Amino acid sequence: MTDCIFCKIIKGELPSERVYEDKDCVAFLTIGPVNKGHTLVVPRKHVVNLFDMDDALVKKLFIVVKKLIHPVTNAFNADGANVSINNNEASGQIVMHAHVHIIPRYKSDRLSAWPHQTYADGEMKECGGRIRKRLAT
Ligand code: 5GP
Ligand code: ZN
């Protein structure tokens, strides 16, 4: 992808603070960290997000995430980490080259949590059924 910022970073055409690389994946620091050390793990292959990824690539990507979660967390004395992927614009994805965020988190960082809804009577069962139905087809 010629216009993709992460493809350019992967090829070394744009600078980045790279912390890890192997034949399939690269990890570098985001320029807009939620907390210091916030790392992005990206496949070298241009895929848009999880909707677009084959199982073999998911496996490789998450093995790298697992490899990095201790170093990223320990290097910043964090108490935990969020590991997340935004999939499509509606979810907050801005860069359309798949990337897994590893975000060091602190008990004290007071970042707002997701809002929570509730289910009406029977609605949870109905929602589960919708997903199971699509899994079965
Ligand atoms: P998204 O919202 O797409 O899941 O996250 C995009 C991430 O890429 C953000 O953390 C953002 O700060 C980071 N980012 C955007 N442009 C660049 C860049 O040129 N270099 C680096 N290192 N990170 C970038
Ligand atoms: Zn790309």
mmCIF file with all atom_site columns, C-alpha atoms and ligand atoms in Angstrom:
data_model
loop_
_atom_site.group_PDB
_atom_site.id
_atom_site.type_symbol
_atom_site.label_atom_id
_atom_site.label_alt_id
_atom_site.label_comp_id
_atom_site.label_asym_id
_atom_site.label_entity_id
_atom_site.label_seq_id
_atom_site.pdbx_PDB_ins_code
_atom_site.Cartn_x
_atom_site.Cartn_y
_atom_site.Cartn_z
_atom_site.occupancy
_atom_site.B_iso_or_equiv
_atom_site.pdbx_formal_charge
_atom_site.auth_seq_id
_atom_site.auth_comp_id
_atom_site.auth_asym_id
_atom_site.auth_atom_id
_atom_site.pdbx_PDB_model_num
ATOM   1   C  CA  . MET A 1 1   ? 0.000   0.000   0.000  1.00 0.00 ? 1   MET A CA  1
ATOM   2   C  CA  . THR A 1 2   ? 1.793   3.092   -1.208 1.00 0.00 ? 2   THR A CA  1
ATOM   3   C  CA  . ASP A 1 3   ? -0.103  5.633   0.867  1.00 0.00 ? 3   ASP A CA  1
ATOM   4   C  CA  . CYS A 1 4   ? -0.158  3.742   4.150  1.00 0.00 ? 4   CYS A CA  1
ATOM   5   C  CA  . ILE A 1 5   ? 1.764   5.402   6.965  1.00 0.00 ? 5   ILE A CA  1
ATOM   6   C  CA  . PHE A 1 6   ? 2.439   2.099   8.754  1.00 0.00 ? 6   PHE A CA  1
ATOM   7   C  CA  . CYS A 1 7   ? 3.649   0.410   5.541  1.00 0.00 ? 7   CYS A CA  1
ATOM   8   C  CA  . LYS A 1 8   ? 6.112   3.303   5.249  1.00 0.00 ? 8   LYS A CA  1
ATOM   9   C  CA  . ILE A 1 9   ? 7.220   2.865   8.864  1.00 0.00 ? 9   ILE A CA  1
ATOM   10  C  CA  . ILE A 1 10  ? 7.644   -0.894  8.327  1.00 0.00 ? 10  ILE A CA  1
ATOM   11  C  CA  . LYS A 1 11  ? 9.766   -0.283  5.197  1.00 0.00 ? 11  LYS A CA  1
ATOM   12  C  CA  . GLY A 1 12  ? 11.842  2.307   7.060  1.00 0.00 ? 12  GLY A CA  1
ATOM   13  C  CA  . GLU A 1 13  ? 10.683  5.127   4.785  1.00 0.00 ? 13  GLU A CA  1
ATOM   14  C  CA  . LEU A 1 14  ? 9.345   6.952   7.844  1.00 0.00 ? 14  LEU A CA  1
ATOM   15  C  CA  . PRO A 1 15  ? 11.038  6.986   11.253 1.00 0.00 ? 15  PRO A CA  1
ATOM   16  C  CA  . SER A 1 16  ? 9.672   5.176   14.271 1.00 0.00 ? 16  SER A CA  1
ATOM   17  C  CA  . GLU A 1 17  ? 10.831  4.098   17.710 1.00 0.00 ? 17  GLU A CA  1
ATOM   18  C  CA  . ARG A 1 18  ? 11.003  0.407   16.911 1.00 0.00 ? 18  ARG A CA  1
ATOM   19  C  CA  . VAL A 1 19  ? 11.148  -2.007  19.841 1.00 0.00 ? 19  VAL A CA  1
ATOM   20  C  CA  . TYR A 1 20  ? 10.778  -5.382  18.116 1.00 0.00 ? 20  TYR A CA  1
ATOM   21  C  CA  . GLU A 1 21  ? 10.691  -6.952  14.670 1.00 0.00 ? 21  GLU A CA  1
ATOM   22  C  CA  . ASP A 1 22  ? 10.623  -10.362 13.092 1.00 0.00 ? 22  ASP A CA  1
ATOM   23  C  CA  . LYS A 1 23  ? 9.818   -11.637 9.620  1.00 0.00 ? 23  LYS A CA  1
ATOM   24  C  CA  . ASP A 1 24  ? 6.063   -11.095 10.007 1.00 0.00 ? 24  ASP A CA  1
ATOM   25  C  CA  . CYS A 1 25  ? 5.606   -8.311  12.560 1.00 0.00 ? 25  CYS A CA  1
ATOM   26  C  CA  . VAL A 1 26  ? 7.023   -5.002  13.736 1.00 0.00 ? 26  VAL A CA  1
ATOM   27  C  CA  . ALA A 1 27  ? 6.387   -3.193  17.035 1.00 0.00 ? 27  ALA A CA  1
ATOM   28  C  CA  . PHE A 1 28  ? 6.987   0.498   17.629 1.00 0.00 ? 28  PHE A CA  1
ATOM   29  C  CA  . LEU A 1 29  ? 5.859   3.246   19.977 1.00 0.00 ? 29  LEU A CA  1
ATOM   30  C  CA  . THR A 1 30  ? 2.817   5.294   19.061 1.00 0.00 ? 30  THR A CA  1
ATOM   31  C  CA  . ILE A 1 31  ? 3.339   9.028   18.669 1.00 0.00 ? 31  ILE A CA  1
ATOM   32  C  CA  . GLY A 1 32  ? 0.175   9.584   20.736 1.00 0.00 ? 32  GLY A CA  1
ATOM   33  C  CA  . PRO A 1 33  ? 0.543   7.384   23.816 1.00 0.00 ? 33  PRO A CA  1
ATOM   34  C  CA  . VAL A 1 34  ? -2.302  6.895   26.275 1.00 0.00 ? 34  VAL A CA  1
ATOM   35  C  CA  . ASN A 1 35  ? 0.504   6.221   28.775 1.00 0.00 ? 35  ASN A CA  1
ATOM   36  C  CA  . LYS A 1 36  ? 4.267   6.266   28.137 1.00 0.00 ? 36  LYS A CA  1
ATOM   37  C  CA  . GLY A 1 37  ? 5.462   3.079   26.451 1.00 0.00 ? 37  GLY A CA  1
ATOM   38  C  CA  . HIS A 1 38  ? 2.161   2.550   24.570 1.00 0.00 ? 38  HIS A CA  1
ATOM   39  C  CA  . THR A 1 39  ? 3.244   0.160   21.822 1.00 0.00 ? 39  THR A CA  1
ATOM   40  C  CA  . LEU A 1 40  ? 1.705   -0.838  18.501 1.00 0.00 ? 40  LEU A CA  1
ATOM   41  C  CA  . VAL A 1 41  ? 2.254   -4.322  17.094 1.00 0.00 ? 41  VAL A CA  1
ATOM   42  C  CA  . VAL A 1 42  ? 1.654   -4.458  13.350 1.00 0.00 ? 42  VAL A CA  1
ATOM   43  C  CA  . PRO A 1 43  ? 1.859   -7.147  10.672 1.00 0.00 ? 43  PRO A CA  1
ATOM   44  C  CA  . ARG A 1 44  ? 4.322   -6.396  7.867  1.00 0.00 ? 44  ARG A CA  1
ATOM   45  C  CA  . LYS A 1 45  ? 1.609   -7.372  5.419  1.00 0.00 ? 45  LYS A CA  1
ATOM   46  C  CA  . HIS A 1 46  ? -0.898  -4.611  4.761  1.00 0.00 ? 46  HIS A CA  1
ATOM   47  C  CA  . VAL A 1 47  ? -4.216  -5.814  6.148  1.00 0.00 ? 47  VAL A CA  1
ATOM   48  C  CA  . VAL A 1 48  ? -6.839  -3.391  7.387  1.00 0.00 ? 48  VAL A CA  1
ATOM   49  C  CA  . ASN A 1 49  ? -7.807  -4.963  10.687 1.00 0.00 ? 49  ASN A CA  1
ATOM   50  C  CA  . LEU A 1 50  ? -9.027  -8.171  12.306 1.00 0.00 ? 50  LEU A CA  1
ATOM   51  C  CA  . PHE A 1 51  ? -11.884 -8.466  9.791  1.00 0.00 ? 51  PHE A CA  1
ATOM   52  C  CA  . ASP A 1 52  ? -9.214  -8.810  7.130  1.00 0.00 ? 52  ASP A CA  1
ATOM   53  C  CA  . MET A 1 53  ? -6.730  -11.155 8.823  1.00 0.00 ? 53  MET A CA  1
ATOM   54  C  CA  . ASP A 1 54  ? -6.242  -14.874 8.304  1.00 0.00 ? 54  ASP A CA  1
ATOM   55  C  CA  . ASP A 1 55  ? -5.845  -17.189 11.286 1.00 0.00 ? 55  ASP A CA  1
ATOM   56  C  CA  . ALA A 1 56  ? -2.119  -17.742 10.728 1.00 0.00 ? 56  ALA A CA  1
ATOM   57  C  CA  . LEU A 1 57  ? -1.471  -14.004 10.888 1.00 0.00 ? 57  LEU A CA  1
ATOM   58  C  CA  . VAL A 1 58  ? -3.647  -13.570 13.985 1.00 0.00 ? 58  VAL A CA  1
ATOM   59  C  CA  . LYS A 1 59  ? -1.556  -16.249 15.661 1.00 0.00 ? 59  LYS A CA  1
ATOM   60  C  CA  . LYS A 1 60  ? 1.749   -14.642 14.708 1.00 0.00 ? 60  LYS A CA  1
ATOM   61  C  CA  . LEU A 1 61  ? 0.580   -11.174 15.754 1.00 0.00 ? 61  LEU A CA  1
ATOM   62  C  CA  . PHE A 1 62  ? -0.692  -12.286 19.146 1.00 0.00 ? 62  PHE A CA  1
ATOM   63  C  CA  . ILE A 1 63  ? 2.401   -14.345 19.874 1.00 0.00 ? 63  ILE A CA  1
ATOM   64  C  CA  . VAL A 1 64  ? 4.339   -11.080 19.476 1.00 0.00 ? 64  VAL A CA  1
ATOM   65  C  CA  . VAL A 1 65  ? 1.832   -9.247  21.677 1.00 0.00 ? 65  VAL A CA  1
ATOM   66  C  CA  . LYS A 1 66  ? 2.366   -11.919 24.342 1.00 0.00 ? 66  LYS A CA  1
ATOM   67  C  CA  . LYS A 1 67  ? 6.141   -11.616 23.968 1.00 0.00 ? 67  LYS A CA  1
ATOM   68  C  CA  . LEU A 1 68  ? 5.940   -7.855  24.483 1.00 0.00 ? 68  LEU A CA  1
ATOM   69  C  CA  . ILE A 1 69  ? 3.353   -7.524  27.231 1.00 0.00 ? 69  ILE A CA  1
ATOM   70  C  CA  . HIS A 1 70  ? 5.787   -8.169  30.093 1.00 0.00 ? 70  HIS A CA  1
ATOM   71  C  CA  . PRO A 1 71  ? 8.618   -5.957  28.765 1.00 0.00 ? 71  PRO A CA  1
ATOM   72  C  CA  . VAL A 1 72  ? 6.247   -3.082  27.932 1.00 0.00 ? 72  VAL A CA  1
ATOM   73  C  CA  . THR A 1 73  ? 4.488   -3.277  31.293 1.00 0.00 ? 73  THR A CA  1
ATOM   74  C  CA  . ASN A 1 74  ? 7.612   -3.843  33.394 1.00 0.00 ? 74  ASN A CA  1
ATOM   75  C  CA  . ALA A 1 75  ? 9.638   -1.122  31.668 1.00 0.00 ? 75  ALA A CA  1
ATOM   76  C  CA  . PHE A 1 76  ? 7.136   1.449   32.932 1.00 0.00 ? 76  PHE A CA  1
ATOM   77  C  CA  . ASN A 1 77  ? 6.300   -0.171  36.277 1.00 0.00 ? 77  ASN A CA  1
ATOM   78  C  CA  . ALA A 1 78  ? 2.726   -0.497  35.115 1.00 0.00 ? 78  ALA A CA  1
ATOM   79  C  CA  . ASP A 1 79  ? 0.114   -2.474  37.043 1.00 0.00 ? 79  ASP A CA  1
ATOM   80  C  CA  . GLY A 1 80  ? -1.461  -3.941  33.919 1.00 0.00 ? 80  GLY A CA  1
ATOM   81  C  CA  . ALA A 1 81  ? -2.084  -3.315  30.232 1.00 0.00 ? 81  ALA A CA  1
ATOM   82  C  CA  . ASN A 1 82  ? -4.913  -2.975  27.796 1.00 0.00 ? 82  ASN A CA  1
ATOM   83  C  CA  . VAL A 1 83  ? -4.472  -4.993  24.622 1.00 0.00 ? 83  VAL A CA  1
ATOM   84  C  CA  . SER A 1 84  ? -6.858  -3.852  21.941 1.00 0.00 ? 84  SER A CA  1
ATOM   85  C  CA  . ILE A 1 85  ? -7.561  -3.556  18.251 1.00 0.00 ? 85  ILE A CA  1
ATOM   86  C  CA  . ASN A 1 86  ? -9.858  -0.947  16.778 1.00 0.00 ? 86  ASN A CA  1
ATOM   87  C  CA  . ASN A 1 87  ? -11.690 -2.416  13.808 1.00 0.00 ? 87  ASN A CA  1
ATOM   88  C  CA  . ASN A 1 88  ? -13.118 0.120   11.359 1.00 0.00 ? 88  ASN A CA  1
ATOM   89  C  CA  . GLU A 1 89  ? -13.759 3.808   11.762 1.00 0.00 ? 89  GLU A CA  1
ATOM   90  C  CA  . ALA A 1 90  ? -16.821 3.288   13.988 1.00 0.00 ? 90  ALA A CA  1
ATOM   91  C  CA  . SER A 1 91  ? -14.602 1.734   16.654 1.00 0.00 ? 91  SER A CA  1
ATOM   92  C  CA  . GLY A 1 92  ? -12.044 4.537   16.560 1.00 0.00 ? 92  GLY A CA  1
ATOM   93  C  CA  . GLN A 1 93  ? -9.638  3.084   13.969 1.00 0.00 ? 93  GLN A CA  1
ATOM   94  C  CA  . ILE A 1 94  ? -7.749  5.943   12.350 1.00 0.00 ? 94  ILE A CA  1
ATOM   95  C  CA  . VAL A 1 95  ? -4.813  4.175   10.711 1.00 0.00 ? 95  VAL A CA  1
ATOM   96  C  CA  . MET A 1 96  ? -6.166  1.564   8.295  1.00 0.00 ? 96  MET A CA  1
ATOM   97  C  CA  . HIS A 1 97  ? -3.260  -0.856  8.700  1.00 0.00 ? 97  HIS A CA  1
ATOM   98  C  CA  . ALA A 1 98  ? -3.986  -3.441  11.385 1.00 0.00 ? 98  ALA A CA  1
ATOM   99  C  CA  . HIS A 1 99  ? -2.331  -2.784  14.726 1.00 0.00 ? 99  HIS A CA  1
ATOM   100 C  CA  . VAL A 1 100 ? -2.643  -4.103  18.261 1.00 0.00 ? 100 VAL A CA  1
ATOM   101 C  CA  . HIS A 1 101 ? -2.328  -1.516  21.001 1.00 0.00 ? 101 HIS A CA  1
ATOM   102 C  CA  . ILE A 1 102 ? -0.432  -2.512  24.153 1.00 0.00 ? 102 ILE A CA  1
ATOM   103 C  CA  . ILE A 1 103 ? -1.213  0.233   26.646 1.00 0.00 ? 103 ILE A CA  1
ATOM   104 C  CA  . PRO A 1 104 ? 0.528   0.226   30.039 1.00 0.00 ? 104 PRO A CA  1
ATOM   105 C  CA  . ARG A 1 105 ? -2.064  0.902   32.751 1.00 0.00 ? 105 ARG A CA  1
ATOM   106 C  CA  . TYR A 1 106 ? -1.850  2.023   36.365 1.00 0.00 ? 106 TYR A CA  1
ATOM   107 C  CA  . LYS A 1 107 ? -4.288  1.616   39.213 1.00 0.00 ? 107 LYS A CA  1
ATOM   108 C  CA  . SER A 1 108 ? -3.833  5.348   39.675 1.00 0.00 ? 108 SER A CA  1
ATOM   109 C  CA  . ASP A 1 109 ? -4.236  6.520   36.063 1.00 0.00 ? 109 ASP A CA  1
ATOM   110 C  CA  . ARG A 1 110 ? -7.964  7.159   36.452 1.00 0.00 ? 110 ARG A CA  1
ATOM   111 C  CA  . LEU A 1 111 ? -8.663  6.722   32.745 1.00 0.00 ? 111 LEU A CA  1
ATOM   112 C  CA  . SER A 1 112 ? -12.360 6.448   32.168 1.00 0.00 ? 112 SER A CA  1
ATOM   113 C  CA  . ALA A 1 113 ? -13.729 2.957   31.710 1.00 0.00 ? 113 ALA A CA  1
ATOM   114 C  CA  . TRP A 1 114 ? -16.147 1.887   29.006 1.00 0.00 ? 114 TRP A CA  1
ATOM   115 C  CA  . PRO A 1 115 ? -19.736 2.910   29.637 1.00 0.00 ? 115 PRO A CA  1
ATOM   116 C  CA  . HIS A 1 116 ? -21.990 -0.019  30.522 1.00 0.00 ? 116 HIS A CA  1
ATOM   117 C  CA  . GLN A 1 117 ? -25.551 -0.621  29.367 1.00 0.00 ? 117 GLN A CA  1
ATOM   118 C  CA  . THR A 1 118 ? -27.985 -3.116  30.830 1.00 0.00 ? 118 THR A CA  1
ATOM   119 C  CA  . TYR A 1 119 ? -30.133 -5.763  29.137 1.00 0.00 ? 119 TYR A CA  1
ATOM   120 C  CA  . ALA A 1 120 ? -33.899 -5.837  29.444 1.00 0.00 ? 120 ALA A CA  1
ATOM   121 C  CA  . ASP A 1 121 ? -35.512 -9.138  30.511 1.00 0.00 ? 121 ASP A CA  1
ATOM   122 C  CA  . GLY A 1 122 ? -34.784 -11.771 27.855 1.00 0.00 ? 122 GLY A CA  1
ATOM   123 C  CA  . GLU A 1 123 ? -32.682 -9.439  25.734 1.00 0.00 ? 123 GLU A CA  1
ATOM   124 C  CA  . MET A 1 124 ? -29.340 -11.007 26.651 1.00 0.00 ? 124 MET A CA  1
ATOM   125 C  CA  . LYS A 1 125 ? -30.609 -14.422 25.505 1.00 0.00 ? 125 LYS A CA  1
ATOM   126 C  CA  . GLU A 1 126 ? -31.864 -12.882 22.278 1.00 0.00 ? 126 GLU A CA  1
ATOM   127 C  CA  . CYS A 1 127 ? -28.482 -11.179 21.661 1.00 0.00 ? 127 CYS A CA  1
ATOM   128 C  CA  . GLY A 1 128 ? -26.581 -14.399 22.348 1.00 0.00 ? 128 GLY A CA  1
ATOM   129 C  CA  . GLY A 1 129 ? -28.905 -16.185 19.947 1.00 0.00 ? 129 GLY A CA  1
ATOM   130 C  CA  . ARG A 1 130 ? -28.147 -13.711 17.175 1.00 0.00 ? 130 ARG A CA  1
ATOM   131 C  CA  . ILE A 1 131 ? -24.420 -14.409 17.460 1.00 0.00 ? 131 ILE A CA  1
ATOM   132 C  CA  . ARG A 1 132 ? -24.836 -18.182 17.731 1.00 0.00 ? 132 ARG A CA  1
ATOM   133 C  CA  . LYS A 1 133 ? -27.053 -18.135 14.628 1.00 0.00 ? 133 LYS A CA  1
ATOM   134 C  CA  . ARG A 1 134 ? -24.369 -16.390 12.567 1.00 0.00 ? 134 ARG A CA  1
ATOM   135 C  CA  . LEU A 1 135 ? -21.678 -18.715 13.905 1.00 0.00 ? 135 LEU A CA  1
ATOM   136 C  CA  . ALA A 1 136 ? -23.732 -21.637 12.695 1.00 0.00 ? 136 ALA A CA  1
ATOM   137 C  CA  . THR A 1 137 ? -24.099 -20.373 9.114  1.00 0.00 ? 137 THR A CA  1
HETATM 138 P  P1  . 5GP B 2 .   ? -6.113  3.682   15.904 1.00 0.00 ? 1   5GP B P1  1
HETATM 139 O  O1  . 5GP B 2 .   ? -7.005  4.763   16.434 1.00 0.00 ? 1   5GP B O1  1
HETATM 140 O  O2  . 5GP B 2 .   ? -6.125  3.619   14.391 1.00 0.00 ? 1   5GP B O2  1
HETATM 141 O  O3  . 5GP B 2 .   ? -6.386  2.342   16.542 1.00 0.00 ? 1   5GP B O3  1
HETATM 142 O  O4  . 5GP B 2 .   ? -4.669  4.066   16.383 1.00 0.00 ? 1   5GP B O4  1
HETATM 143 C  C1  . 5GP B 2 .   ? -3.712  4.638   15.558 1.00 0.00 ? 1   5GP B C1  1
HETATM 144 C  C2  . 5GP B 2 .   ? -2.446  4.769   16.370 1.00 0.00 ? 1   5GP B C2  1
HETATM 145 O  O5  . 5GP B 2 .   ? -1.389  5.116   15.493 1.00 0.00 ? 1   5GP B O5  1
HETATM 146 C  C3  . 5GP B 2 .   ? -2.512  5.867   17.432 1.00 0.00 ? 1   5GP B C3  1
HETATM 147 O  O6  . 5GP B 2 .   ? -1.933  5.384   18.639 1.00 0.00 ? 1   5GP B O6  1
HETATM 148 C  C4  . 5GP B 2 .   ? -1.670  6.980   16.824 1.00 0.00 ? 1   5GP B C4  1
HETATM 149 O  O7  . 5GP B 2 .   ? -1.069  7.797   17.802 1.00 0.00 ? 1   5GP B O7  1
HETATM 150 C  C5  . 5GP B 2 .   ? -0.643  6.167   16.056 1.00 0.00 ? 1   5GP B C5  1
HETATM 151 N  N1  . 5GP B 2 .   ? 0.005   6.868   14.956 1.00 0.00 ? 1   5GP B N1  1
HETATM 152 C  C6  . 5GP B 2 .   ? -0.588  7.599   13.972 1.00 0.00 ? 1   5GP B C6  1
HETATM 153 N  N2  . 5GP B 2 .   ? 0.346   8.064   13.117 1.00 0.00 ? 1   5GP B N2  1
HETATM 154 C  C7  . 5GP B 2 .   ? 1.545   7.625   13.571 1.00 0.00 ? 1   5GP B C7  1
HETATM 155 C  C8  . 5GP B 2 .   ? 2.893   7.799   13.117 1.00 0.00 ? 1   5GP B C8  1
HETATM 156 O  O8  . 5GP B 2 .   ? 3.176   8.439   12.114 1.00 0.00 ? 1   5GP B O8  1
HETATM 157 N  N3  . 5GP B 2 .   ? 3.866   7.199   13.854 1.00 0.00 ? 1   5GP B N3  1
HETATM 158 C  C9  . 5GP B 2 .   ? 3.597   6.465   14.984 1.00 0.00 ? 1   5GP B C9  1
HETATM 159 N  N4  . 5GP B 2 .   ? 4.639   5.941   15.632 1.00 0.00 ? 1   5GP B N4  1
HETATM 160 N  N5  . 5GP B 2 .   ? 2.349   6.301   15.447 1.00 0.00 ? 1   5GP B N5  1
HETATM 161 C  C10 . 5GP B 2 .   ? 1.332   6.864   14.745 1.00 0.00 ? 1   5GP B C10 1
HETATM 162 ZN ZN  . ZN  B 3 .   ? -0.123  -0.542  5.386  1.00 0.00 ? 2   ZN  B ZN  1
#
